[in-house]
Amino acid sequence: MKEKLMNNLGIKLLSIPLAAIIWIIIINIDDPAITRPFSNIPIEFLNEDAISSLGKVYDVEEGNTVTVTVRGKRSVLDKIKYTDLQVTADLTQMTPFNKIELVASCPKFDYASLEFTVKPKMLTINMEDKETKQVKINVEQIGEAASGFSVGTVEAKPNLIEVSGAKSVVNKIAEARVVVDINNASASFKEDQLIPKVYDEEGKEIDSSRLKFSSSSISVKINVQRTKTVPIEVKTEGTAGQGYMVMKTDFEPGQVEITGEDRVLQTISSIPIIINVNNVKKNIEKEIDLKEYLPEGISIVGNMTSIAVKITVEKLVTKEISFTASDIETKNVPDGMEFSYGNSNKIYKVKVMGLEDVVSKLTASKLGAYIDLNNLGKGKHVIAVKFEENENFEIVSTPTVSVMLLADEDNGFSSDDKTEPPEETAEPENNTDENDIDSMDNTNNSNNQNTSDDDKTDVEERTEE
């Protein structure tokens, strides 16, 4: 029986596949075939020159990652990691409908038994004209420098880059930006390998994964300098229009923080600003750029680089004020001399100009009238009456008085000298004539006569608009 079985060719032939089946069953029980998904596998594009040579660029409609499902022995799949898988898209194999088949592989474990399923299987490509644009690099600072310090000049290298990509995307780019942290900085420093990002006009970041930059990293040098707070001084020069006066100058802010080189910073104690008010007849309101008044190498800290100035100009009124010799102070009477007015009771007039609320309250005693006899010799003199300076009003007319200077030994005057009764002058601009001097001679040669104080006339005031 045994020999019969051993010599049976049919049984021998049947045993071979049977053994294979049994082996497979045993293997599958011990190391079964399984499937395992791997997500977010990036797509690698091959032969990109096929697109760029046409002056075109491409973009992927569905995204740049896919899911790959791998089927194989458990013992093999246990060795495969996410990074071992590769998915390629050959741009030379693109269909007329811009479709490319995705091919998955595992170069690290090149097992023929592995099966790959890519989802999605086909990739849709969008092609567009290529555009190149030159974009300025802006440096965004975050944080604040240490107290007493400020960021001065900021230098980016390169400060311009070329951005290439799809025309529809590149045309949206408004700026390129890198970010530098300056928090608590008290000395100059440099940052390297900063990655630029691009933004549209609204400040929204644009995806740059499909864009190419002429420089992939930027170096930035930050110059940190000391700061100083100085007052602002606004002054006026010139004279307002006839009949008008500059009343006050208001401005805001009154001080500003500046920064710059130490040697220049130490020389600055204030920022003087001069505004010309010649012939102005109305208020002046203006914005002044402080940068125009700073020396080279000095800049403003912060965004407030200008001040608001208001110069108040008001219309003046005129008023005629009457006064007598008793309202005039005498200064610098020469030694050994005595003096006398030609007519001590004569009424003089002076015209003043100023603000109505000031001028309306003026009286003769508030004008500060005086005559200066310095360097005058013996004899008769016609002297201009002077007035103490006052910024609130202006003397428009200058009256004159007649005086006589005599040496003490001449005894040309006595306490009982005759005086003329008071009389008003006809014109405020010419309040003295030669008759005053002649009357002094007559008075000195006449009998002693007293003139009653009741003859003195009241002082008249008149206001002109």
CSV table of C-alpha atoms in Angstrom, one decimal, residues 106-353:
chain,number,residue,atom,x,y,z
A,106,CYS,CA,8.3,53.3,-0.1
A,107,PRO,CA,11.9,53.6,-1.2
A,108,LYS,CA,13.3,52.6,2.2
A,109,PHE,CA,11.5,49.2,2.1
A,110,ASP,CA,11.3,48.2,-1.5
A,111,TYR,CA,9.0,45.2,-1.0
A,112,ALA,CA,7.3,44.0,-4.1
A,113,SER,CA,4.5,42.6,-1.9
A,114,LEU,CA,3.4,46.1,-0.7
A,115,GLU,CA,0.3,47.6,-2.3
A,116,PHE,CA,-0.4,51.3,-2.3
A,117,THR,CA,-3.7,53.1,-2.7
A,118,VAL,CA,-3.6,56.9,-2.9
A,119,LYS,CA,-6.6,59.1,-2.2
A,120,PRO,CA,-7.3,61.1,-4.2
A,121,LYS,CA,-5.8,59.1,-7.1
A,122,MET,CA,-5.7,62.0,-9.6
A,123,LEU,CA,-4.5,65.5,-8.9
A,124,THR,CA,-5.9,68.5,-10.6
A,125,ILE,CA,-3.4,71.2,-11.6
A,126,ASN,CA,-4.2,74.9,-12.2
A,127,MET,CA,-1.7,76.7,-14.5
A,128,GLU,CA,-1.3,80.5,-14.6
A,129,ASP,CA,1.0,83.1,-16.0
A,130,LYS,CA,4.2,83.7,-14.0
A,131,GLU,CA,4.7,87.1,-12.4
A,132,THR,CA,7.7,88.6,-10.6
A,133,LYS,CA,7.5,91.6,-8.3
A,134,GLN,CA,10.0,93.6,-6.3
A,135,VAL,CA,8.8,94.1,-2.7
A,136,LYS,CA,10.3,96.2,0.1
A,137,ILE,CA,11.1,94.5,3.4
A,138,ASN,CA,9.5,96.1,6.4
A,139,VAL,CA,10.7,95.4,9.9
A,140,GLU,CA,7.9,94.9,12.5
A,141,GLN,CA,9.1,95.5,16.1
A,142,ILE,CA,7.4,93.8,19.0
A,143,GLY,CA,7.9,94.7,22.6
A,144,GLU,CA,9.4,97.9,24.1
A,145,ALA,CA,13.0,98.9,24.5
A,146,ALA,CA,14.4,99.4,28.0
A,147,SER,CA,13.4,102.6,29.9
A,148,GLY,CA,15.4,105.5,28.7
A,149,PHE,CA,16.2,103.9,25.4
A,150,SER,CA,14.6,103.8,22.0
A,151,VAL,CA,15.1,102.1,18.6
A,152,GLY,CA,16.8,104.4,16.1
A,153,THR,CA,17.7,103.3,12.7
A,154,VAL,CA,16.6,99.8,11.5
A,155,GLU,CA,18.5,98.3,8.6
A,156,ALA,CA,17.4,95.2,6.7
A,157,LYS,CA,19.6,93.3,4.3
A,158,PRO,CA,18.5,92.8,1.7
A,159,ASN,CA,15.9,95.5,2.0
A,160,LEU,CA,14.3,94.5,-1.3
A,161,ILE,CA,13.4,91.0,-2.6
A,162,GLU,CA,11.9,89.6,-5.7
A,163,VAL,CA,8.8,87.5,-5.3
A,164,SER,CA,7.8,85.1,-8.1
A,165,GLY,CA,4.6,83.1,-8.5
A,166,ALA,CA,1.1,83.0,-9.9
A,167,LYS,CA,0.2,86.4,-11.3
A,168,SER,CA,-3.1,86.5,-9.4
A,169,VAL,CA,-1.3,85.9,-6.1
A,170,VAL,CA,1.8,88.1,-6.7
A,171,ASN,CA,-0.4,91.1,-7.7
A,172,LYS,CA,-2.0,91.0,-4.3
A,173,ILE,CA,1.3,91.4,-2.4
A,174,ALA,CA,1.6,94.9,-0.8
A,175,GLU,CA,4.6,94.3,1.5
A,176,ALA,CA,7.0,91.8,2.8
A,177,ARG,CA,7.7,91.7,6.5
A,178,VAL,CA,10.0,90.3,9.1
A,179,VAL,CA,9.5,90.4,12.9
A,180,VAL,CA,12.1,91.4,15.5
A,181,ASP,CA,11.7,91.3,19.3
A,182,ILE,CA,13.1,94.5,20.9
A,183,ASN,CA,11.7,93.9,24.4
A,184,ASN,CA,14.0,95.5,27.1
A,185,ALA,CA,16.7,96.2,24.5
A,186,SER,CA,19.4,98.7,25.8
A,187,ALA,CA,22.1,98.2,23.2
A,188,SER,CA,22.2,97.7,19.4
A,189,PHE,CA,22.0,94.2,18.1
A,190,LYS,CA,21.6,92.1,15.0
A,191,GLU,CA,19.1,89.3,14.0
A,192,ASP,CA,19.9,86.8,11.2
A,193,GLN,CA,17.9,84.2,9.4
A,194,LEU,CA,14.6,86.0,9.6
A,195,ILE,CA,12.0,84.4,7.3
A,196,PRO,CA,10.0,87.0,5.3
A,197,LYS,CA,6.3,86.8,5.0
A,198,VAL,CA,4.1,88.6,2.5
A,199,TYR,CA,0.8,90.6,3.1
A,200,ASP,CA,-1.9,92.2,1.1
A,201,GLU,CA,-3.1,95.8,1.3
A,202,GLU,CA,-5.4,94.9,4.2
A,203,GLY,CA,-2.5,93.4,6.2
A,204,LYS,CA,-3.6,89.8,5.7
A,205,GLU,CA,-0.9,87.2,5.3
A,206,ILE,CA,-0.7,85.6,1.9
A,207,ASP,CA,0.2,81.9,1.6
A,208,SER,CA,3.8,81.8,0.3
A,209,SER,CA,4.1,78.0,-0.1
A,210,ARG,CA,3.9,78.4,-3.9
A,211,LEU,CA,5.9,81.6,-4.1
A,212,LYS,CA,9.6,81.9,-4.6
A,213,PHE,CA,11.7,84.6,-2.9
A,214,SER,CA,15.0,85.8,-4.3
A,215,SER,CA,16.3,85.7,-0.7
A,216,SER,CA,14.9,83.1,1.7
A,217,SER,CA,16.2,84.9,4.8
A,218,ILE,CA,16.8,88.4,6.0
A,219,SER,CA,19.3,90.0,8.4
A,220,VAL,CA,18.2,93.0,10.5
A,221,LYS,CA,20.4,95.4,12.4
A,222,ILE,CA,18.6,97.3,15.2
A,223,ASN,CA,20.3,100.6,16.4
A,224,VAL,CA,19.3,101.2,20.1
A,225,GLN,CA,19.9,104.8,21.4
A,226,ARG,CA,19.3,106.8,24.6
A,227,THR,CA,16.3,109.1,24.8
A,228,LYS,CA,15.7,112.6,26.2
A,229,THR,CA,12.6,114.6,26.9
A,230,VAL,CA,12.9,118.3,26.0
A,231,PRO,CA,10.4,121.3,26.1
A,232,ILE,CA,9.0,122.9,23.0
A,233,GLU,CA,9.3,126.7,22.8
A,234,VAL,CA,7.0,128.5,20.3
A,235,LYS,CA,7.7,132.2,19.8
A,236,THR,CA,6.4,134.8,17.4
A,237,GLU,CA,8.4,137.4,15.4
A,238,GLY,CA,7.3,140.4,13.5
A,239,THR,CA,4.3,142.8,14.1
A,240,ALA,CA,0.7,142.1,13.5
A,241,GLY,CA,-1.3,144.2,11.0
A,242,GLN,CA,-2.1,147.8,11.8
A,243,GLY,CA,-4.7,147.9,14.6
A,244,TYR,CA,-4.2,144.3,15.6
A,245,MET,CA,-2.2,142.6,18.4
A,246,VAL,CA,-0.9,139.0,19.0
A,247,MET,CA,-2.5,138.1,22.3
A,248,LYS,CA,-1.2,134.6,23.1
A,249,THR,CA,0.3,131.5,21.6
A,250,ASP,CA,-1.1,128.1,22.6
A,251,PHE,CA,0.4,124.8,21.5
A,252,GLU,CA,0.2,121.1,22.3
A,253,PRO,CA,2.2,119.0,23.3
A,254,GLY,CA,4.6,121.1,25.4
A,255,GLN,CA,7.4,118.6,25.3
A,256,VAL,CA,8.6,115.7,23.2
A,257,GLU,CA,10.9,112.7,23.6
A,258,ILE,CA,13.8,112.6,21.2
A,259,THR,CA,16.6,110.1,20.5
A,260,GLY,CA,19.9,110.1,18.6
A,261,GLU,CA,23.6,110.2,19.0
A,262,ASP,CA,24.7,110.9,22.6
A,263,ARG,CA,27.0,113.8,21.5
A,264,VAL,CA,24.2,115.6,19.7
A,265,LEU,CA,21.6,114.7,22.3
A,266,GLN,CA,23.6,116.4,25.0
A,267,THR,CA,23.6,119.8,23.1
A,268,ILE,CA,19.8,120.0,22.9
A,269,SER,CA,17.9,121.6,25.8
A,270,SER,CA,14.7,122.6,23.9
A,271,ILE,CA,13.2,122.8,20.5
A,272,PRO,CA,12.7,126.5,19.5
A,273,ILE,CA,10.1,127.3,16.9
A,274,ILE,CA,9.7,130.8,15.5
A,275,ILE,CA,6.4,131.8,13.7
A,276,ASN,CA,6.2,135.0,11.6
A,277,VAL,CA,3.2,137.1,12.4
A,278,ASN,CA,3.9,140.1,10.2
A,279,ASN,CA,0.7,141.9,9.1
A,280,VAL,CA,-1.6,139.1,10.3
A,281,LYS,CA,-5.1,140.2,11.2
A,282,LYS,CA,-6.7,136.9,12.2
A,283,ASN,CA,-6.0,133.9,14.3
A,284,ILE,CA,-3.4,131.4,13.1
A,285,GLU,CA,-4.0,127.7,13.5
A,286,LYS,CA,-1.5,125.3,12.0
A,287,GLU,CA,0.2,121.9,12.4
A,288,ILE,CA,4.0,122.1,12.6
A,289,ASP,CA,6.2,119.2,11.7
A,290,LEU,CA,8.8,118.9,14.5
A,291,LYS,CA,11.2,117.0,12.3
A,292,GLU,CA,12.0,120.2,10.4
A,293,TYR,CA,13.4,121.7,13.6
A,294,LEU,CA,15.6,118.8,14.7
A,295,PRO,CA,19.3,118.7,14.0
A,296,GLU,CA,20.7,115.9,11.9
A,297,GLY,CA,21.0,112.6,13.7
A,298,ILE,CA,18.0,113.4,16.1
A,299,SER,CA,14.5,111.9,15.7
A,300,ILE,CA,11.2,111.8,17.5
A,301,VAL,CA,10.4,108.8,19.7
A,302,GLY,CA,6.9,107.5,18.9
A,303,ASN,CA,4.3,108.6,16.3
A,304,MET,CA,3.6,112.1,17.6
A,305,THR,CA,5.9,114.1,15.3
A,306,SER,CA,4.0,117.3,15.0
A,307,ILE,CA,2.4,119.9,17.3
A,308,ALA,CA,-0.8,122.0,17.0
A,309,VAL,CA,-0.3,125.7,17.3
A,310,LYS,CA,-2.9,128.5,17.8
A,311,ILE,CA,-1.9,132.1,17.8
A,312,THR,CA,-4.7,134.4,19.0
A,313,VAL,CA,-4.9,137.8,17.2
A,314,GLU,CA,-7.3,140.5,18.4
A,315,LYS,CA,-8.4,143.9,17.0
A,316,LEU,CA,-7.2,147.0,18.9
A,317,VAL,CA,-9.0,150.2,19.8
A,318,THR,CA,-7.6,153.7,20.2
A,319,LYS,CA,-8.2,156.1,23.0
A,320,GLU,CA,-7.2,159.7,23.7
A,321,ILE,CA,-6.1,160.4,27.2
A,322,SER,CA,-5.6,163.9,28.7
A,323,PHE,CA,-2.9,164.7,31.2
A,324,THR,CA,-1.1,167.7,32.8
A,325,ALA,CA,2.4,168.4,34.1
A,326,SER,CA,1.4,167.0,37.5
A,327,ASP,CA,1.1,163.5,35.8
A,328,ILE,CA,4.6,163.7,34.4
A,329,GLU,CA,7.6,162.4,36.4
A,330,THR,CA,10.9,164.3,36.0
A,331,LYS,CA,14.1,162.3,35.7
A,332,ASN,CA,17.7,163.2,35.7
A,333,VAL,CA,17.5,166.9,36.6
A,334,PRO,CA,21.1,168.2,36.1
A,335,ASP,CA,23.0,169.1,39.3
A,336,GLY,CA,22.8,172.7,40.3
A,337,MET,CA,19.8,173.3,38.0
A,338,GLU,CA,16.2,174.1,38.6
A,339,PHE,CA,13.5,173.5,36.0
A,340,SER,CA,10.0,174.8,35.4
A,341,TYR,CA,7.2,174.0,32.9
A,342,GLY,CA,6.2,176.6,30.5
A,343,ASN,CA,2.6,176.2,31.6
A,344,SER,CA,2.2,173.7,34.4
A,345,ASN,CA,-1.6,173.6,34.1
A,346,LYS,CA,-1.7,173.1,30.4
A,347,ILE,CA,-3.6,170.0,29.2
A,348,TYR,CA,-1.8,167.6,26.9
A,349,LYS,CA,-3.3,164.7,25.0
A,350,VAL,CA,-1.8,161.3,24.1
A,351,LYS,CA,-3.4,158.6,21.9
A,352,VAL,CA,-3.0,155.0,23.0
A,353,MET,CA,-4.0,151.8,21.2
